[in-house]
Coordinates of C-alpha atoms in Angstrom, one line a residue:
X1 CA 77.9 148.3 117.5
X2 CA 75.1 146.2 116.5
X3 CA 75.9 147.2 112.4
X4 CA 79.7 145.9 112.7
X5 CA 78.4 142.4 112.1
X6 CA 76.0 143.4 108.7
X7 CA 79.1 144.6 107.7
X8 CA 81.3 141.8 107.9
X9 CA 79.0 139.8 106.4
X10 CA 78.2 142.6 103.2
X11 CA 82.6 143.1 103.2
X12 CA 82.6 139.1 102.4
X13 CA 79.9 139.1 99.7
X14 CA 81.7 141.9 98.1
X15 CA 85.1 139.7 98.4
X16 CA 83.5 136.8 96.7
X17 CA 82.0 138.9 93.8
X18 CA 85.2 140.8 93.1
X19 CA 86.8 137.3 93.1
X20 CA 83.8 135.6 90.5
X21 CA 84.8 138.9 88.6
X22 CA 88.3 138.8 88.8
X23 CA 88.3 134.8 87.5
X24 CA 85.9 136.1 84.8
X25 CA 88.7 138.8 83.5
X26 CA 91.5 136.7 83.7
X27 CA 89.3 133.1 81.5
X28 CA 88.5 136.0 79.3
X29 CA 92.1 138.0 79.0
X30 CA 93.6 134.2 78.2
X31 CA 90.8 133.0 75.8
X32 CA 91.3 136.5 74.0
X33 CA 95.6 136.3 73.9
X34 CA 94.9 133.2 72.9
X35 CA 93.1 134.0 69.8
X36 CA 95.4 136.8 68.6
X37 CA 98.4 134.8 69.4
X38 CA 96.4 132.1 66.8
X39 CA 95.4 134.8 64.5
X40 CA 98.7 135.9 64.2
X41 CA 100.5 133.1 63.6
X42 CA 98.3 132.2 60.5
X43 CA 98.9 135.5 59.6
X44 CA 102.5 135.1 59.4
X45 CA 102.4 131.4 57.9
X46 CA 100.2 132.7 55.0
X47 CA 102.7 136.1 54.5
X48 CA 106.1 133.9 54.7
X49 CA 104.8 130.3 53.5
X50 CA 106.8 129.5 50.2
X51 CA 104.7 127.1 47.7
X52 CA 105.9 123.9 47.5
X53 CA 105.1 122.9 44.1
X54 CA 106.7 119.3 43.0
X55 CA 107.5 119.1 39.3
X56 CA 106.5 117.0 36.9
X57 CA 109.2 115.1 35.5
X58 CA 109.2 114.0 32.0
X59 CA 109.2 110.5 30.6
X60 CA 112.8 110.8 30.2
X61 CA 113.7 112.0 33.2
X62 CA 112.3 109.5 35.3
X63 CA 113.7 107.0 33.3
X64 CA 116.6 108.4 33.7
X65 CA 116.3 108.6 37.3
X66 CA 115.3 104.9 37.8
X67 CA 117.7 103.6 35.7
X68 CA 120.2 101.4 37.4
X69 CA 122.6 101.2 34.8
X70 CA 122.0 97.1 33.7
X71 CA 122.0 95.6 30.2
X72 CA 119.0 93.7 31.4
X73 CA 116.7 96.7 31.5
X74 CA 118.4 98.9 29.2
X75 CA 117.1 96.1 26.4
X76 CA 114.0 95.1 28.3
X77 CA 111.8 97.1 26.2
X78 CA 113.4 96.2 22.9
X79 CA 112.8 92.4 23.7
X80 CA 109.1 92.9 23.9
X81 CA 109.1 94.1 20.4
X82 CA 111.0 91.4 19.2
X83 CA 108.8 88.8 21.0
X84 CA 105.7 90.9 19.4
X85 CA 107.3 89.8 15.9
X86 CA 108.1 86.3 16.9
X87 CA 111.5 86.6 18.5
X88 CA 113.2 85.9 21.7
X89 CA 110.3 84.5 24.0
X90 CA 111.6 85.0 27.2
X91 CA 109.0 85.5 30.3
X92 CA 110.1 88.6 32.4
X93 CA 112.3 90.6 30.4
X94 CA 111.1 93.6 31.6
X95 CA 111.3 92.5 35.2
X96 CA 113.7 94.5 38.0
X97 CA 116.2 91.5 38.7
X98 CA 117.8 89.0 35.7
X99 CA 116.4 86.4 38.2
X100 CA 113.0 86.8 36.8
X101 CA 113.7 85.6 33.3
X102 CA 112.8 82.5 32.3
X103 CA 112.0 80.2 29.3
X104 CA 109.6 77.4 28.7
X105 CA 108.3 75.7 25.8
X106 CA 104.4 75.7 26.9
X107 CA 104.1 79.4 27.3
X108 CA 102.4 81.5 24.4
X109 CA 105.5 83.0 23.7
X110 CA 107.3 80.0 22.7
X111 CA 104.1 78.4 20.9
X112 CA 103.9 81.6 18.9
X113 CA 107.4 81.3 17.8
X114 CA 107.2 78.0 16.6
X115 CA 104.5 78.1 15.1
X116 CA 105.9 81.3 12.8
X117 CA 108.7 79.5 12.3
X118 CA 106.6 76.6 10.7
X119 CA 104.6 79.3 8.3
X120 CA 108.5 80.7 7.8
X121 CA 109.6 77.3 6.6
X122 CA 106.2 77.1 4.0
X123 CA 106.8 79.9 2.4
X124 CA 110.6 79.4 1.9
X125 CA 109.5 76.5 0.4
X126 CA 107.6 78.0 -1.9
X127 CA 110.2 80.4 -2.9
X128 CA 112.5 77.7 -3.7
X129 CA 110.3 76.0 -5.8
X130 CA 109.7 78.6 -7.5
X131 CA 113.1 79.7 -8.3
X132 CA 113.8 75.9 -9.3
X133 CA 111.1 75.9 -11.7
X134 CA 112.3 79.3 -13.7
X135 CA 115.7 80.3 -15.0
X136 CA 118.4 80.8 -12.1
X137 CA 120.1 84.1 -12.3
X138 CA 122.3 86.5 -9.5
X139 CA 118.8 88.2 -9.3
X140 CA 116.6 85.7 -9.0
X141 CA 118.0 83.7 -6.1
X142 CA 117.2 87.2 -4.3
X143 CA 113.8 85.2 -2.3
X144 CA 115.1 82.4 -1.3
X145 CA 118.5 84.2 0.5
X146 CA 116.1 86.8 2.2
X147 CA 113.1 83.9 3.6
X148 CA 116.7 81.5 4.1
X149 CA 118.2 84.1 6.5
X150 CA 115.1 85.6 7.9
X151 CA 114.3 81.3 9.1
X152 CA 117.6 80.7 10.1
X153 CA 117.6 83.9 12.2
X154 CA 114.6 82.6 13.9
X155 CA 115.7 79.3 14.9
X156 CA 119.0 80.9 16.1
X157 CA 116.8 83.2 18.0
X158 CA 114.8 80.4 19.6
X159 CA 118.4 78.5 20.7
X160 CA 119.4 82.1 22.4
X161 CA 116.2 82.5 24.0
X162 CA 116.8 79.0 26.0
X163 CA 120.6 80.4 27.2
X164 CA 119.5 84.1 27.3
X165 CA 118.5 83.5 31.3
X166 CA 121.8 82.2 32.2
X167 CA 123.7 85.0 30.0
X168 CA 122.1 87.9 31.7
X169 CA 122.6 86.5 35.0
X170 CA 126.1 85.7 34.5
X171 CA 126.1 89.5 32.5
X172 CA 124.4 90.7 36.0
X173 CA 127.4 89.2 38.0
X174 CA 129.9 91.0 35.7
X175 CA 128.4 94.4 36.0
X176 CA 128.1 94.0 39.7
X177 CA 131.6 93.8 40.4
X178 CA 132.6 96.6 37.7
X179 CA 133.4 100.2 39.4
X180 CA 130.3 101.8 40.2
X181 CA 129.1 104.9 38.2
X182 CA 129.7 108.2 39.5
X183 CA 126.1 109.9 38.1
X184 CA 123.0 108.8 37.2
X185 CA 123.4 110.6 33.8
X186 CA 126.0 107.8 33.3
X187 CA 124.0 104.9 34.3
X188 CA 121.2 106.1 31.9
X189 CA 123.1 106.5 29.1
X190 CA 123.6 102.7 27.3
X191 CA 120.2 102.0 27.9
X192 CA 119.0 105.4 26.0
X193 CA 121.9 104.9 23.4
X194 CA 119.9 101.1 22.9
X195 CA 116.6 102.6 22.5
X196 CA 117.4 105.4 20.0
X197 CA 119.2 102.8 17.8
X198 CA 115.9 100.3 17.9
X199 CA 113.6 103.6 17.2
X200 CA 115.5 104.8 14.6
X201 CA 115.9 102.0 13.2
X202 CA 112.0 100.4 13.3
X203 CA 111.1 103.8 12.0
X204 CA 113.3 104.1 9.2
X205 CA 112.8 99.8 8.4
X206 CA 108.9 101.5 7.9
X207 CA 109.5 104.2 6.4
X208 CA 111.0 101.5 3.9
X209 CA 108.4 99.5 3.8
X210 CA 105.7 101.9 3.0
X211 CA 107.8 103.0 0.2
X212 CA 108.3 99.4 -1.0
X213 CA 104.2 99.1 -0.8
X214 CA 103.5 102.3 -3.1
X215 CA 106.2 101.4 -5.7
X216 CA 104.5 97.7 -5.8
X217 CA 100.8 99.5 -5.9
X218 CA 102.2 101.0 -9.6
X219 CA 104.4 97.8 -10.5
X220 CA 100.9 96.1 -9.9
X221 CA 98.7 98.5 -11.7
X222 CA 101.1 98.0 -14.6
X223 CA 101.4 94.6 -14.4
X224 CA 97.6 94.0 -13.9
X225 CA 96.2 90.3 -14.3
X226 CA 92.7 90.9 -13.2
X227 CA 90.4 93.8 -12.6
X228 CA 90.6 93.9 -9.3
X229 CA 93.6 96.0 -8.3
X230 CA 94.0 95.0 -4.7
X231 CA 94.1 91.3 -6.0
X232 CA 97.0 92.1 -8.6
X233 CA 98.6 93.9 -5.4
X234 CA 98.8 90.4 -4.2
X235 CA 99.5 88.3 -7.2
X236 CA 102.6 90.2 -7.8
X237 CA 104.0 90.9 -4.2
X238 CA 102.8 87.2 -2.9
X239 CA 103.9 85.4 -6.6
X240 CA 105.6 82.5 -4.6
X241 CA 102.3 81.4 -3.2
X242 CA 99.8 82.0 -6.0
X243 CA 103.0 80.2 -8.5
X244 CA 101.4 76.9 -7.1
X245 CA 98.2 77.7 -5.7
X246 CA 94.8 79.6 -7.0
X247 CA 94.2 83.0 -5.8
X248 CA 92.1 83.2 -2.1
X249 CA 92.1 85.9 0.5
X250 CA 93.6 84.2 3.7
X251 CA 96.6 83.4 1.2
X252 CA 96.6 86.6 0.6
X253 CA 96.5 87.9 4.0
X254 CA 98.9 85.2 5.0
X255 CA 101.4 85.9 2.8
X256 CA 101.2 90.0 3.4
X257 CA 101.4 88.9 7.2
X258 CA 104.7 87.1 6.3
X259 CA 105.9 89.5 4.0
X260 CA 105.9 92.4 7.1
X261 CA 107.3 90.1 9.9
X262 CA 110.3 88.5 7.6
X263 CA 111.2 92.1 6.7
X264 CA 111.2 93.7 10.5
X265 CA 113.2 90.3 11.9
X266 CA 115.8 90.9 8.5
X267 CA 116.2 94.7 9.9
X268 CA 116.1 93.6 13.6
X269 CA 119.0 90.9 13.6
X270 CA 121.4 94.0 12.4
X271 CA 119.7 95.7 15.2
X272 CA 120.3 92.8 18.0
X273 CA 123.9 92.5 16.9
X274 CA 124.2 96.5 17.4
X275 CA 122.7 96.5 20.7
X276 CA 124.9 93.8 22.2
X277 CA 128.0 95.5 21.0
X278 CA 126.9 98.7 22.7
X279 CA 126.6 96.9 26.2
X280 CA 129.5 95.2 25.9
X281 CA 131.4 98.6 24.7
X282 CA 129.9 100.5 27.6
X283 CA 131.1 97.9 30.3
X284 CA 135.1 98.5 28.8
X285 CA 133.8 101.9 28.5
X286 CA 133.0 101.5 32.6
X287 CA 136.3 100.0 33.5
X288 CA 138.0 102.4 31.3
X289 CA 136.7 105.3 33.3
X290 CA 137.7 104.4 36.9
X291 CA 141.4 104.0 35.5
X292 CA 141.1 107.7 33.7
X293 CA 139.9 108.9 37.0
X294 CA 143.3 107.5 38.6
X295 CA 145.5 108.3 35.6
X296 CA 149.6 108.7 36.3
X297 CA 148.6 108.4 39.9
X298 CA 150.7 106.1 42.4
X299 CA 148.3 102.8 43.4
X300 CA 148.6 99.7 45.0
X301 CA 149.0 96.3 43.8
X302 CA 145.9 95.5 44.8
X303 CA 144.0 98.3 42.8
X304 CA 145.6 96.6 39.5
X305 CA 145.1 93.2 40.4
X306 CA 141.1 93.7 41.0
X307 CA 140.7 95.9 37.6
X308 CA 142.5 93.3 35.7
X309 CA 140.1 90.5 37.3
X310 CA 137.2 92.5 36.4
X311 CA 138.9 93.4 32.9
X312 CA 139.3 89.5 32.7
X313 CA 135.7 88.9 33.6
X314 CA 134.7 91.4 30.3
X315 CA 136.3 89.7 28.1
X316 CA 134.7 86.1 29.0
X317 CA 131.4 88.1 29.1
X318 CA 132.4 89.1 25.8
X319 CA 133.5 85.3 24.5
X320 CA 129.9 83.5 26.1
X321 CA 127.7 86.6 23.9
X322 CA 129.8 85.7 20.9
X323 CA 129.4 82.1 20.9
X324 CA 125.3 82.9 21.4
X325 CA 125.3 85.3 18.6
X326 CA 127.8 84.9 16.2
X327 CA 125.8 82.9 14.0
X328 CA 123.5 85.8 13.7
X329 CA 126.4 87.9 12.8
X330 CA 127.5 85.8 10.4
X331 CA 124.0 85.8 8.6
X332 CA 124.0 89.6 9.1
X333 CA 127.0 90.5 7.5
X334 CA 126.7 88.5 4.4
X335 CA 123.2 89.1 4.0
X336 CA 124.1 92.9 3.9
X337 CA 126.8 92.3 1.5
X338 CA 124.8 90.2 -0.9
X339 CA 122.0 92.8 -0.7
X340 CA 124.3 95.4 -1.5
X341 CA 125.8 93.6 -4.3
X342 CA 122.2 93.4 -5.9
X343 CA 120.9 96.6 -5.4
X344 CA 124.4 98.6 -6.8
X345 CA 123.5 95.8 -9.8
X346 CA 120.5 97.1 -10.2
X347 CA 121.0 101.1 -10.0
X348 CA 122.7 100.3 -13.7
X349 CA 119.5 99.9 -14.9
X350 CA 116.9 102.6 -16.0
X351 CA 114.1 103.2 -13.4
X352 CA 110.6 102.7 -14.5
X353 CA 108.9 105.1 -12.5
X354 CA 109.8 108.0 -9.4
X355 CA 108.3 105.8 -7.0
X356 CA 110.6 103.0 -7.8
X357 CA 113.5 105.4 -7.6
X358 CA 112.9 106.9 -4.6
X359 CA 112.3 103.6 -2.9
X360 CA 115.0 102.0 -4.6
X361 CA 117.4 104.9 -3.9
X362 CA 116.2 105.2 -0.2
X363 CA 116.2 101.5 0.3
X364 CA 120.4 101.4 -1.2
X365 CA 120.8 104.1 0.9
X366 CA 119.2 102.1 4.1
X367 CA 120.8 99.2 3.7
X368 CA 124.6 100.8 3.4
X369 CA 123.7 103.1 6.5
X370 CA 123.1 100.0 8.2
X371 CA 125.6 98.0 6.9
X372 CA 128.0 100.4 8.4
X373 CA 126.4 101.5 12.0
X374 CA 126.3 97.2 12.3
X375 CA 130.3 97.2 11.7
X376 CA 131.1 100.4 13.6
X377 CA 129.4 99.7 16.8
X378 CA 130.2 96.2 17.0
X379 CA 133.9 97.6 16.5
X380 CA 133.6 99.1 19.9
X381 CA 133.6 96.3 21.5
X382 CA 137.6 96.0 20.6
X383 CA 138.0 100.0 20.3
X384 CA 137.1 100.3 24.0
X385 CA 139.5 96.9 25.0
X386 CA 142.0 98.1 23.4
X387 CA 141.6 101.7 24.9
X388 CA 143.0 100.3 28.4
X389 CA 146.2 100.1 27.2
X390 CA 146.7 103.3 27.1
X391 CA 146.0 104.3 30.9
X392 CA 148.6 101.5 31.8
X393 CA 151.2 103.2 29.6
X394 CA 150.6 106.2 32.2
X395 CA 151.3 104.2 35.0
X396 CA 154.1 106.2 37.3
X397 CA 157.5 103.9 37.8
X398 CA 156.7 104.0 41.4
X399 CA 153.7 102.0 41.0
X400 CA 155.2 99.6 38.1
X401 CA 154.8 96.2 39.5
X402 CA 154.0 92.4 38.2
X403 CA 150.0 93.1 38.5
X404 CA 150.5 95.9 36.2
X405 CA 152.7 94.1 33.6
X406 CA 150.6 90.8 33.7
X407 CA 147.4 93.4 32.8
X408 CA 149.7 94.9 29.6
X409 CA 150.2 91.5 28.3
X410 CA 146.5 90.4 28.2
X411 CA 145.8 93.9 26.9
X412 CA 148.2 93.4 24.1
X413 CA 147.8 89.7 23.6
X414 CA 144.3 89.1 23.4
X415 CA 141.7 89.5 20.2
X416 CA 138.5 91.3 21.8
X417 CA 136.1 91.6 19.6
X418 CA 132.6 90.0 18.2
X419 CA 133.1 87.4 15.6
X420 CA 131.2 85.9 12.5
X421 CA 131.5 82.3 13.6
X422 CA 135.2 83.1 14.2
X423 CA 135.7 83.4 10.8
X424 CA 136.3 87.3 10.9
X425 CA 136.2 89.8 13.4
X426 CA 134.3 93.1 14.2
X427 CA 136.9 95.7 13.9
X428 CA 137.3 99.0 12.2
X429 CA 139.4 97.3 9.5
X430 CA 136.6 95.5 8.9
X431 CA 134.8 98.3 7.0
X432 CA 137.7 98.7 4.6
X433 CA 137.9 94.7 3.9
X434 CA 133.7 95.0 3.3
X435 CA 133.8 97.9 1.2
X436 CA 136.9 96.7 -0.7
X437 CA 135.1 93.2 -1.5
X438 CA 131.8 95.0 -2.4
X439 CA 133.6 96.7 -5.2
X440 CA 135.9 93.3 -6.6
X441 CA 132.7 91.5 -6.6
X442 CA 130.9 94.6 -8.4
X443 CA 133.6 95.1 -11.3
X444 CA 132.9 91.2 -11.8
X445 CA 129.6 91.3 -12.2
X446 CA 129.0 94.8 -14.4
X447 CA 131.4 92.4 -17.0
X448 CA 128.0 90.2 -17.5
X449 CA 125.2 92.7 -16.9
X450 CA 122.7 93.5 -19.4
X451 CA 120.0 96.4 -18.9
X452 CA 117.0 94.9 -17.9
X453 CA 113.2 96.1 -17.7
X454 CA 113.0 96.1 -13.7
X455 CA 109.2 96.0 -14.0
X456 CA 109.3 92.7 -15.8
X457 CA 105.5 91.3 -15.6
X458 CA 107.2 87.5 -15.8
X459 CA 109.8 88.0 -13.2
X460 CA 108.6 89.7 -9.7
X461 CA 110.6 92.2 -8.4
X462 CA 108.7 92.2 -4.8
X463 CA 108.1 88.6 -4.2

């Protein structure tokens, strides 16, 4: 019985290893589930992950995208251009909020402004001393209305510049209370419409002007005072300066400097009055499509009274941009029409070289192109006001009340439309009263038009 004891003892160290052994197992059986439970679920991530791969949107499209629909930044881009060529020095035209804009007379802007309007004033005083001095013709008058308008423009555009601040913020208010958009395509669209005018129309203004540099490289070769051929390029293009003054570079330079900027701010005021039309357009254009939306469908009083409030807020928008701009309409309009005048003068008489003709011809062209996207988008402006009316006329008897009435009235009574210093006003029969006027004036003056040499060595043709 003595061995009963050695084998309790041996039974227990048994127990205890079996135990170690069984603990062992079981840390290893977990630690090894463990790692295929792992392995396999990185196994089927990797076998049923989908790549994720975020696109790169184009310039357009994210412009698109962040567009919110506002005059202010659909034309904030297309103001730094102008204030590049000494026009419209606002601060913070290209910021989010109208808030930001601001105008002082000590900022860099301004100082470069004035001070081009200064060099402006020079050389149309050389012009006109020049025309003065030498027999006074339809023809010859042609420098001093081009630098004219091109100052004028300028000190109009410095006025604006001082209200433009107030303007967009009231313009800001307007749009705020107008029926939201229903896409973003819609939102984007004036602003895309505005730069596609400005880049067509800076592209085609130098396409123009690098014609009008190669026809005045022969007119100058034939016309040749000195040796030098980049000086004669000078003497003849520049002839207002060097008319009264000895021939130097920096007059030179300065005058080619003035030549450039006079010609983009001449094509840019038809531009400016083109862009303002298509904002105002595209707020009636707004308005007009909430009430399509709810065409010959029964709504409340209330619904009429707020659209013809917001309607009534358009057209005082539409008033306050007029009195800012209409002088530069004015100068716009007649400009073209003199221009037009001059150059169908001129096509009578026998071209002295292909380069000439195909600037001339592309510069007539140019000009009427112009002359008629200027008067059909500013007609717009009263198209689209005018276009209400006819969603009121769909109103159901049901829903006939005094709101709705009161709306017709103003529709039908009021004149909305951009002006030349109220003298005229923006509308389609415009372009018939234009074209009809181009042609009286015309027949008048083929009665006293000789054929004259266009590359006359005595008489300028660029200056």
């Amino acid at each position: 019985m003595k061995f009963l004891p050695k084998m309790g003892r041996k039974l227990r160290r048994l127990k205890t290893k079996v135990r170690k052994l069984d603990l062992v197992h079981e840390s290893a059986r977990k630690k090894a589930l463990q790692e295929s439970c792992e392995t396999y679920k990185n196994h089927m991530d990797n076998e049923f992950e989908v790549p994720i791969k975020i696109p790169k949107l184009s310039r357009s499209t994210k412009e698109a995208f962040l567009s919110d629909g506002s005059f202010h930044q659909a034309v904030g881009r297309v103001l730094i251009v102008a204030e590049f060529f000494a026009m419209m020095p606002v601060k913070g035209v290209t910021g989010k909020h109208p808030s930001n804009l601001s105008f002082s007379w000590r900022s860099i802007r301004t100082c470069f402004s004035l001070l081009f309007i200064a060099s402006s004033l020079a050389n149309f005083g050389l012009s006109l001393f020049k025309v003065l001095n030498n027999p006074i013709s339809f023809n010859s008058v042609k420098p001093i209305i081009f630098r004219g308008s091109v100052l004028l423009v300028l000190m109009v555009a410095l006025n604006l510049a001082r209200q433009w601040p107030q303007l967009m913020m009231y313009w800001h208010t307007v749009e705020k209370d107008l029926p939201q958009y229903k896409t973003q395509l819609a939102k984007w669209k004036m602003g895309h419409t505005i730069s596609m005018v400005m880049l067509v129309g800076m592209m085609l203004s130098f396409a123009e002007h690098i014609l009008s540099m190669v026809s005045a490289i022969n007119y100058a070769s034939f016309c040749n005072r000195t040796a030098d051929p980049i000086q004669n390029y000078f003497l003849r293009t520049n002839d207002e300066i060097f008319f009264v003054a000895s021939y130097s570079a920096p007059l030179a330079v300065w005058g080619k400097f003035q030549n450039v900027y006079s010609t983009f701010i001449w094509n840019y005021m038809d531009m400016f009055v083109m862009m303002v039309s298509i904002g105002l357009a595209s707020k009636f254009q707004q308005l007009n499509d909430d009430l399509r939306n709810f065409k010959g469908m029964n709504m409340a009083p209330t619904y009429w009274s707020e659209r013809r409030i917001q309607y009534r807020n358009i057209c005082i928008l539409c008033e306050k941009m007029d009195n800012a701009i209409s002088l530069i309409t004015m100068v716009s309009f007649s400009n073209n029409l003199y221009f037009i005048c001059v150059q169908l003068l001129r096509s009578l008489n026998t071209m002295p070289s292909v380069a000439h003709a195909v600037y001339f011809y592309f510069s007539l062209i140019f000009l009427i192109g112009r002359t008629l996207a200027v008067s059909l988008y500013s007609a717009s402006v009263h198209d689209e006001s005018r276009l209400t009316l006819r969603y009121l006329r769909c109103v159901p008897k049901e829903s006939w009340c005094p709101e709705v009435k009161r709306f017709s009235e103003e529709v039908i009574s009021d004149v909305v439309a951009l002006s030349g210093m109220k003298f005229f006003h923006l509308t389609r029969n415009l372009v018939l009263s234009v074209a009809g006027t181009i042609v009286t004036y015309e027949l008048v003056l083929i009665q006293f038009h000789e054929d004259n040499d266009l590359w006359d060595c005595n008489q300028s043709y660029y200056s």
